[in-house]
């Protein structure tokens, strides 16, 4: 039951998982699946530069289109 008094720190993953800007998206997706995360902090030289979400991954991977049909390649979404 949510009492409204839960601190932010209690909701954080320990240890904090991040992904470097130079990492491949497949690595970020793997981390998110393994740890059941919807978002993953993105860091560059130890500084937070953004958040990558599952929706971002689907949008990017969904951009790959079949040359013949022009439709999204379904295996990319899996």
PDB file of N, CA and C in Angstrom:
ATOM      1  N   UNK A   1       0.845  -1.186   0.000  1.00  0.00           N
ATOM      2  CA  UNK A   1       0.000   0.000   0.000  1.00  0.00           C
ATOM      3  C   UNK A   1       0.883   1.239   0.000  1.00  0.00           C
ATOM      4  N   UNK A   2       0.621   2.150  -0.879  1.00  0.00           N
ATOM      5  CA  UNK A   2       1.399   3.384  -0.980  1.00  0.00           C
ATOM      6  C   UNK A   2       0.913   4.371   0.061  1.00  0.00           C
ATOM      7  N   UNK A   3       1.837   4.853   0.896  1.00  0.00           N
ATOM      8  CA  UNK A   3       1.454   5.807   1.933  1.00  0.00           C
ATOM      9  C   UNK A   3       1.886   7.232   1.623  1.00  0.00           C
ATOM     10  N   UNK A   4       2.527   7.438   0.477  1.00  0.00           N
ATOM     11  CA  UNK A   4       2.939   8.773   0.085  1.00  0.00           C
ATOM     12  C   UNK A   4       4.226   9.251   0.739  1.00  0.00           C
ATOM     13  N   UNK A   5       4.835   8.420   1.577  1.00  0.00           N
ATOM     14  CA  UNK A   5       6.026   8.830   2.317  1.00  0.00           C
ATOM     15  C   UNK A   5       7.276   8.086   1.862  1.00  0.00           C
ATOM     16  N   UNK A   6       7.198   7.332   0.788  1.00  0.00           N
ATOM     17  CA  UNK A   6       8.348   6.593   0.290  1.00  0.00           C
ATOM     18  C   UNK A   6       9.331   7.548  -0.358  1.00  0.00           C
ATOM     19  N   UNK A   7      10.602   7.453   0.036  1.00  0.00           N
ATOM     20  CA  UNK A   7      11.620   8.320  -0.533  1.00  0.00           C
ATOM     21  C   UNK A   7      12.094   7.831  -1.891  1.00  0.00           C
ATOM     22  N   UNK A   8      12.639   8.729  -2.675  1.00  0.00           N
ATOM     23  CA  UNK A   8      13.139   8.400  -4.011  1.00  0.00           C
ATOM     24  C   UNK A   8      14.218   7.328  -3.944  1.00  0.00           C
ATOM     25  N   UNK A   9      15.117   7.428  -2.980  1.00  0.00           N
ATOM     26  CA  UNK A   9      16.220   6.489  -2.861  1.00  0.00           C
ATOM     27  C   UNK A   9      15.733   5.048  -2.752  1.00  0.00           C
ATOM     28  N   UNK A  10      14.607   4.832  -2.079  1.00  0.00           N
ATOM     29  CA  UNK A  10      14.073   3.481  -1.913  1.00  0.00           C
ATOM     30  C   UNK A  10      13.610   2.873  -3.230  1.00  0.00           C
ATOM     31  N   UNK A  11      13.311   3.717  -4.211  1.00  0.00           N
ATOM     32  CA  UNK A  11      12.846   3.232  -5.507  1.00  0.00           C
ATOM     33  C   UNK A  11      14.002   2.965  -6.470  1.00  0.00           C
ATOM     34  N   UNK A  12      15.208   3.374  -6.119  1.00  0.00           N
ATOM     35  CA  UNK A  12      16.363   3.214  -7.000  1.00  0.00           C
ATOM     36  C   UNK A  12      16.889   1.783  -6.988  1.00  0.00           C
ATOM     37  N   UNK A  13      17.432   1.384  -8.111  1.00  0.00           N
ATOM     38  CA  UNK A  13      18.061   0.075  -8.249  1.00  0.00           C
ATOM     39  C   UNK A  13      19.440   0.154  -7.600  1.00  0.00           C
ATOM     40  N   UNK A  14      19.791  -0.877  -6.857  1.00  0.00           N
ATOM     41  CA  UNK A  14      21.108  -0.917  -6.211  1.00  0.00           C
ATOM     42  C   UNK A  14      21.843  -2.144  -6.708  1.00  0.00           C
ATOM     43  N   UNK A  15      22.962  -2.081  -7.369  1.00  0.00           N
ATOM     44  CA  UNK A  15      23.661  -0.848  -7.727  1.00  0.00           C
ATOM     45  C   UNK A  15      22.996  -0.175  -8.917  1.00  0.00           C
ATOM     46  N   UNK A  16      23.212   1.113  -9.032  1.00  0.00           N
ATOM     47  CA  UNK A  16      22.630   1.875 -10.125  1.00  0.00           C
ATOM     48  C   UNK A  16      23.191   1.377 -11.454  1.00  0.00           C
ATOM     49  N   UNK A  17      22.309   1.015 -12.344  1.00  0.00           N
ATOM     50  CA  UNK A  17      22.727   0.552 -13.674  1.00  0.00           C
ATOM     51  C   UNK A  17      22.697   1.726 -14.629  1.00  0.00           C
ATOM     52  N   UNK A  18      23.754   1.844 -15.410  1.00  0.00           N
ATOM     53  CA  UNK A  18      23.839   2.881 -16.438  1.00  0.00           C
ATOM     54  C   UNK A  18      24.402   2.259 -17.701  1.00  0.00           C
ATOM     55  N   UNK A  19      24.325   2.998 -18.771  1.00  0.00           N
ATOM     56  CA  UNK A  19      24.923   2.569 -20.031  1.00  0.00           C
ATOM     57  C   UNK A  19      25.682   3.765 -20.602  1.00  0.00           C
ATOM     58  N   UNK A  20      26.852   3.502 -21.138  1.00  0.00           N
ATOM     59  CA  UNK A  20      27.668   4.548 -21.758  1.00  0.00           C
ATOM     60  C   UNK A  20      27.102   4.918 -23.127  1.00  0.00           C
ATOM     61  N   UNK A  21      27.348   6.133 -23.545  1.00  0.00           N
ATOM     62  CA  UNK A  21      26.860   6.589 -24.852  1.00  0.00           C
ATOM     63  C   UNK A  21      27.465   5.788 -25.996  1.00  0.00           C
ATOM     64  N   UNK A  22      28.628   5.179 -25.770  1.00  0.00           N
ATOM     65  CA  UNK A  22      29.302   4.419 -26.826  1.00  0.00           C
ATOM     66  C   UNK A  22      28.834   2.967 -26.905  1.00  0.00           C
ATOM     67  N   UNK A  23      28.011   2.529 -25.965  1.00  0.00           N
ATOM     68  CA  UNK A  23      27.547   1.132 -25.953  1.00  0.00           C
ATOM     69  C   UNK A  23      26.532   0.905 -27.067  1.00  0.00           C
ATOM     70  N   UNK A  24      26.522  -0.301 -27.629  1.00  0.00           N
ATOM     71  CA  UNK A  24      25.511  -0.613 -28.641  1.00  0.00           C
ATOM     72  C   UNK A  24      24.113  -0.684 -28.002  1.00  0.00           C
ATOM     73  N   UNK A  25      23.108  -0.353 -28.777  1.00  0.00           N
ATOM     74  CA  UNK A  25      21.736  -0.410 -28.265  1.00  0.00           C
ATOM     75  C   UNK A  25      21.353  -1.812 -27.803  1.00  0.00           C
ATOM     76  N   UNK A  26      21.939  -2.827 -28.424  1.00  0.00           N
ATOM     77  CA  UNK A  26      21.617  -4.194 -28.004  1.00  0.00           C
ATOM     78  C   UNK A  26      22.046  -4.439 -26.564  1.00  0.00           C
ATOM     79  N   UNK A  27      23.152  -3.844 -26.142  1.00  0.00           N
ATOM     80  CA  UNK A  27      23.600  -3.982 -24.756  1.00  0.00           C
ATOM     81  C   UNK A  27      22.622  -3.299 -23.805  1.00  0.00           C
ATOM     82  N   UNK A  28      22.171  -2.117 -24.177  1.00  0.00           N
ATOM     83  CA  UNK A  28      21.197  -1.405 -23.354  1.00  0.00           C
ATOM     84  C   UNK A  28      19.902  -2.211 -23.248  1.00  0.00           C
ATOM     85  N   UNK A  29      19.456  -2.757 -24.361  1.00  0.00           N
ATOM     86  CA  UNK A  29      18.243  -3.582 -24.347  1.00  0.00           C
ATOM     87  C   UNK A  29      18.401  -4.812 -23.471  1.00  0.00           C
ATOM     88  N   UNK A  30      19.573  -5.444 -23.530  1.00  0.00           N
ATOM     89  CA  UNK A  30      19.835  -6.627 -22.710  1.00  0.00           C
ATOM     90  C   UNK A  30      19.782  -6.277 -21.229  1.00  0.00           C
ATOM     91  N   UNK A  31      20.422  -5.176 -20.848  1.00  0.00           N
ATOM     92  CA  UNK A  31      20.401  -4.741 -19.448  1.00  0.00           C
ATOM     93  C   UNK A  31      18.974  -4.457 -18.982  1.00  0.00           C
ATOM     94  N   UNK A  32      18.211  -3.792 -19.829  1.00  0.00           N
ATOM     95  CA  UNK A  32      16.842  -3.453 -19.462  1.00  0.00           C
ATOM     96  C   UNK A  32      15.993  -4.709 -19.282  1.00  0.00           C
ATOM     97  N   UNK A  33      16.173  -5.690 -20.162  1.00  0.00           N
ATOM     98  CA  UNK A  33      15.411  -6.946 -20.033  1.00  0.00           C
ATOM     99  C   UNK A  33      15.838  -7.722 -18.799  1.00  0.00           C
ATOM    100  N   UNK A  34      17.144  -7.854 -18.593  1.00  0.00           N
ATOM    101  CA  UNK A  34      17.669  -8.625 -17.459  1.00  0.00           C
ATOM    102  C   UNK A  34      17.199  -8.085 -16.119  1.00  0.00           C
ATOM    103  N   UNK A  35      17.116  -6.772 -16.013  1.00  0.00           N
ATOM    104  CA  UNK A  35      16.817  -6.146 -14.736  1.00  0.00           C
ATOM    105  C   UNK A  35      15.397  -5.583 -14.668  1.00  0.00           C
ATOM    106  N   UNK A  36      14.584  -5.915 -15.678  1.00  0.00           N
ATOM    107  CA  UNK A  36      13.175  -5.496 -15.718  1.00  0.00           C
ATOM    108  C   UNK A  36      13.033  -3.978 -15.566  1.00  0.00           C
ATOM    109  N   UNK A  37      13.810  -3.244 -16.358  1.00  0.00           N
ATOM    110  CA  UNK A  37      13.796  -1.787 -16.313  1.00  0.00           C
ATOM    111  C   UNK A  37      13.060  -1.228 -17.518  1.00  0.00           C
ATOM    112  N   UNK A  38      12.335  -0.158 -17.312  1.00  0.00           N
ATOM    113  CA  UNK A  38      11.685   0.543 -18.420  1.00  0.00           C
ATOM    114  C   UNK A  38      12.561   1.668 -18.951  1.00  0.00           C
ATOM    115  N   UNK A  39      13.475   2.144 -18.107  1.00  0.00           N
ATOM    116  CA  UNK A  39      14.389   3.215 -18.502  1.00  0.00           C
ATOM    117  C   UNK A  39      15.777   2.914 -17.969  1.00  0.00           C
ATOM    118  N   UNK A  40      16.767   3.455 -18.652  1.00  0.00           N
ATOM    119  CA  UNK A  40      18.154   3.237 -18.273  1.00  0.00           C
ATOM    120  C   UNK A  40      18.909   4.568 -18.407  1.00  0.00           C
ATOM    121  N   UNK A  41      19.562   5.020 -17.328  1.00  0.00           N
ATOM    122  CA  UNK A  41      20.337   6.261 -17.430  1.00  0.00           C
ATOM    123  C   UNK A  41      21.508   6.094 -18.409  1.00  0.00           C
ATOM    124  N   UNK A  42      21.736   7.111 -19.212  1.00  0.00           N
ATOM    125  CA  UNK A  42      22.832   7.124 -20.188  1.00  0.00           C
ATOM    126  C   UNK A  42      23.883   8.108 -19.685  1.00  0.00           C
ATOM    127  N   UNK A  43      25.137   7.630 -19.590  1.00  0.00           N
ATOM    128  CA  UNK A  43      26.217   8.473 -19.078  1.00  0.00           C
ATOM    129  C   UNK A  43      27.340   8.596 -20.100  1.00  0.00           C
ATOM    130  N   UNK A  44      28.043   9.720 -19.991  1.00  0.00           N
ATOM    131  CA  UNK A  44      29.228   9.954 -20.812  1.00  0.00           C
ATOM    132  C   UNK A  44      30.273  10.580 -19.898  1.00  0.00           C
ATOM    133  N   UNK A  45      31.407   9.923 -19.784  1.00  0.00           N
ATOM    134  CA  UNK A  45      32.478  10.376 -18.888  1.00  0.00           C
ATOM    135  C   UNK A  45      31.966  10.579 -17.462  1.00  0.00           C
ATOM    136  N   UNK A  46      31.087   9.682 -17.000  1.00  0.00           N
ATOM    137  CA  UNK A  46      30.576   9.734 -15.641  1.00  0.00           C
ATOM    138  C   UNK A  46      29.461  10.737 -15.400  1.00  0.00           C
ATOM    139  N   UNK A  47      29.039  11.457 -16.439  1.00  0.00           N
ATOM    140  CA  UNK A  47      27.964  12.456 -16.319  1.00  0.00           C
ATOM    141  C   UNK A  47      26.690  11.946 -16.959  1.00  0.00           C
ATOM    142  N   UNK A  48      25.577  12.153 -16.302  1.00  0.00           N
ATOM    143  CA  UNK A  48      24.287  11.794 -16.863  1.00  0.00           C
ATOM    144  C   UNK A  48      23.983  12.691 -18.052  1.00  0.00           C
ATOM    145  N   UNK A  49      23.698  12.062 -19.204  1.00  0.00           N
ATOM    146  CA  UNK A  49      23.389  12.852 -20.400  1.00  0.00           C
ATOM    147  C   UNK A  49      21.989  12.577 -20.926  1.00  0.00           C
ATOM    148  N   UNK A  50      21.315  11.582 -20.359  1.00  0.00           N
ATOM    149  CA  UNK A  50      19.962  11.297 -20.814  1.00  0.00           C
ATOM    150  C   UNK A  50      19.424  10.012 -20.238  1.00  0.00           C
ATOM    151  N   UNK A  51      18.210   9.692 -20.645  1.00  0.00           N
ATOM    152  CA  UNK A  51      17.543   8.456 -20.240  1.00  0.00           C
ATOM    153  C   UNK A  51      17.092   7.740 -21.510  1.00  0.00           C
ATOM    154  N   UNK A  52      17.344   6.451 -21.556  1.00  0.00           N
ATOM    155  CA  UNK A  52      16.916   5.620 -22.674  1.00  0.00           C
ATOM    156  C   UNK A  52      15.750   4.779 -22.187  1.00  0.00           C
ATOM    157  N   UNK A  53      14.649   4.795 -22.909  1.00  0.00           N
ATOM    158  CA  UNK A  53      13.469   4.039 -22.497  1.00  0.00           C
ATOM    159  C   UNK A  53      13.215   2.873 -23.448  1.00  0.00           C
ATOM    160  N   UNK A  54      12.416   1.943 -22.994  1.00  0.00           N
ATOM    161  CA  UNK A  54      12.018   0.816 -23.833  1.00  0.00           C
ATOM    162  C   UNK A  54      11.304   1.339 -25.080  1.00  0.00           C
ATOM    163  N   UNK A  55      10.535   2.380 -24.923  1.00  0.00           N
ATOM    164  CA  UNK A  55       9.837   2.990 -26.066  1.00  0.00           C
ATOM    165  C   UNK A  55      10.835   3.541 -27.078  1.00  0.00           C
ATOM    166  N   UNK A  56      11.933   4.130 -26.592  1.00  0.00           N
ATOM    167  CA  UNK A  56      12.984   4.628 -27.497  1.00  0.00           C
ATOM    168  C   UNK A  56      13.565   3.487 -28.325  1.00  0.00           C
ATOM    169  N   UNK A  57      13.841   2.360 -27.663  1.00  0.00           N
ATOM    170  CA  UNK A  57      14.401   1.201 -28.368  1.00  0.00           C
ATOM    171  C   UNK A  57      13.442   0.702 -29.437  1.00  0.00           C
ATOM    172  N   UNK A  58      12.172   0.586 -29.097  1.00  0.00           N
ATOM    173  CA  UNK A  58      11.187   0.112 -30.081  1.00  0.00           C
ATOM    174  C   UNK A  58      11.076   1.071 -31.256  1.00  0.00           C
ATOM    175  N   UNK A  59      11.118   2.361 -30.969  1.00  0.00           N
ATOM    176  CA  UNK A  59      11.034   3.358 -32.050  1.00  0.00           C
ATOM    177  C   UNK A  59      12.223   3.232 -32.987  1.00  0.00           C
ATOM    178  N   UNK A  60      13.412   3.090 -32.424  1.00  0.00           N
ATOM    179  CA  UNK A  60      14.634   3.012 -33.233  1.00  0.00           C
ATOM    180  C   UNK A  60      14.683   1.706 -34.001  1.00  0.00           C
ATOM    181  N   UNK A  61      14.456   0.577 -33.311  1.00  0.00           N
ATOM    182  CA  UNK A  61      14.515  -0.715 -33.992  1.00  0.00           C
ATOM    183  C   UNK A  61      13.377  -0.885 -34.989  1.00  0.00           C
ATOM    184  N   UNK A  62      12.273  -0.220 -34.754  1.00  0.00           N
ATOM    185  CA  UNK A  62      11.139  -0.306 -35.665  1.00  0.00           C
ATOM    186  C   UNK A  62      11.334   0.474 -36.952  1.00  0.00           C
ATOM    187  N   UNK A  63      12.397   1.283 -37.028  1.00  0.00           N
ATOM    188  CA  UNK A  63      12.654   2.069 -38.228  1.00  0.00           C
ATOM    189  C   UNK A  63      13.252   1.245 -39.358  1.00  0.00           C
ATOM    190  N   UNK A  64      13.696   0.044 -39.049  1.00  0.00           N
ATOM    191  CA  UNK A  64      14.298  -0.794 -40.081  1.00  0.00           C
ATOM    192  C   UNK A  64      13.169  -1.347 -40.947  1.00  0.00           C
ATOM    193  N   UNK A  65      13.224  -1.038 -42.222  1.00  0.00           N
ATOM    194  CA  UNK A  65      12.161  -1.441 -43.142  1.00  0.00           C
ATOM    195  C   UNK A  65      12.661  -2.436 -44.174  1.00  0.00           C
ATOM    196  N   UNK A  66      11.775  -3.327 -44.544  1.00  0.00           N
ATOM    197  CA  UNK A  66      12.048  -4.280 -45.608  1.00  0.00           C
ATOM    198  C   UNK A  66      12.108  -3.517 -46.931  1.00  0.00           C
ATOM    199  N   UNK A  67      13.132  -3.742 -47.724  1.00  0.00           N
ATOM    200  CA  UNK A  67      13.310  -3.014 -48.979  1.00  0.00           C
ATOM    201  C   UNK A  67      12.188  -3.294 -49.978  1.00  0.00           C
ATOM    202  N   UNK A  68      11.641  -4.511 -49.962  1.00  0.00           N
ATOM    203  CA  UNK A  68      10.608  -4.891 -50.918  1.00  0.00           C
ATOM    204  C   UNK A  68       9.241  -4.333 -50.537  1.00  0.00           C
ATOM    205  N   UNK A  69       8.859  -4.478 -49.272  1.00  0.00           N
ATOM    206  CA  UNK A  69       7.507  -4.092 -48.853  1.00  0.00           C
ATOM    207  C   UNK A  69       7.439  -2.704 -48.230  1.00  0.00           C
ATOM    208  N   UNK A  70       8.576  -2.213 -47.712  1.00  0.00           N
ATOM    209  CA  UNK A  70       8.565  -0.934 -47.022  1.00  0.00           C
ATOM    210  C   UNK A  70       8.057  -1.030 -45.598  1.00  0.00           C
ATOM    211  N   UNK A  71       7.703  -2.247 -45.157  1.00  0.00           N
ATOM    212  CA  UNK A  71       7.198  -2.454 -43.808  1.00  0.00           C
ATOM    213  C   UNK A  71       8.339  -2.697 -42.834  1.00  0.00           C
ATOM    214  N   UNK A  72       8.059  -2.441 -41.535  1.00  0.00           N
ATOM    215  CA  UNK A  72       9.067  -2.686 -40.510  1.00  0.00           C
ATOM    216  C   UNK A  72       9.414  -4.176 -40.481  1.00  0.00           C
ATOM    217  N   UNK A  73      10.684  -4.476 -40.333  1.00  0.00           N
ATOM    218  CA  UNK A  73      11.147  -5.857 -40.248  1.00  0.00           C
ATOM    219  C   UNK A  73      10.769  -6.375 -38.864  1.00  0.00           C
ATOM    220  N   UNK A  74       9.908  -7.380 -38.811  1.00  0.00           N
ATOM    221  CA  UNK A  74       9.329  -7.815 -37.535  1.00  0.00           C
ATOM    222  C   UNK A  74      10.354  -8.387 -36.578  1.00  0.00           C
ATOM    223  N   UNK A  75      11.402  -9.052 -37.053  1.00  0.00           N
ATOM    224  CA  UNK A  75      12.372  -9.630 -36.131  1.00  0.00           C
ATOM    225  C   UNK A  75      13.117  -8.564 -35.338  1.00  0.00           C
ATOM    226  N   UNK A  76      13.203  -7.346 -35.855  1.00  0.00           N
ATOM    227  CA  UNK A  76      13.859  -6.263 -35.132  1.00  0.00           C
ATOM    228  C   UNK A  76      13.086  -5.914 -33.864  1.00  0.00           C
ATOM    229  N   UNK A  77      11.747  -6.009 -33.908  1.00  0.00           N
ATOM    230  CA  UNK A  77      10.921  -5.664 -32.768  1.00  0.00           C
ATOM    231  C   UNK A  77      10.987  -6.726 -31.692  1.00  0.00           C
ATOM    232  N   UNK A  78      11.323  -7.956 -32.059  1.00  0.00           N
ATOM    233  CA  UNK A  78      11.426  -9.023 -31.074  1.00  0.00           C
ATOM    234  C   UNK A  78      12.710  -8.875 -30.341  1.00  0.00           C
TER     235      UNK A  78
END
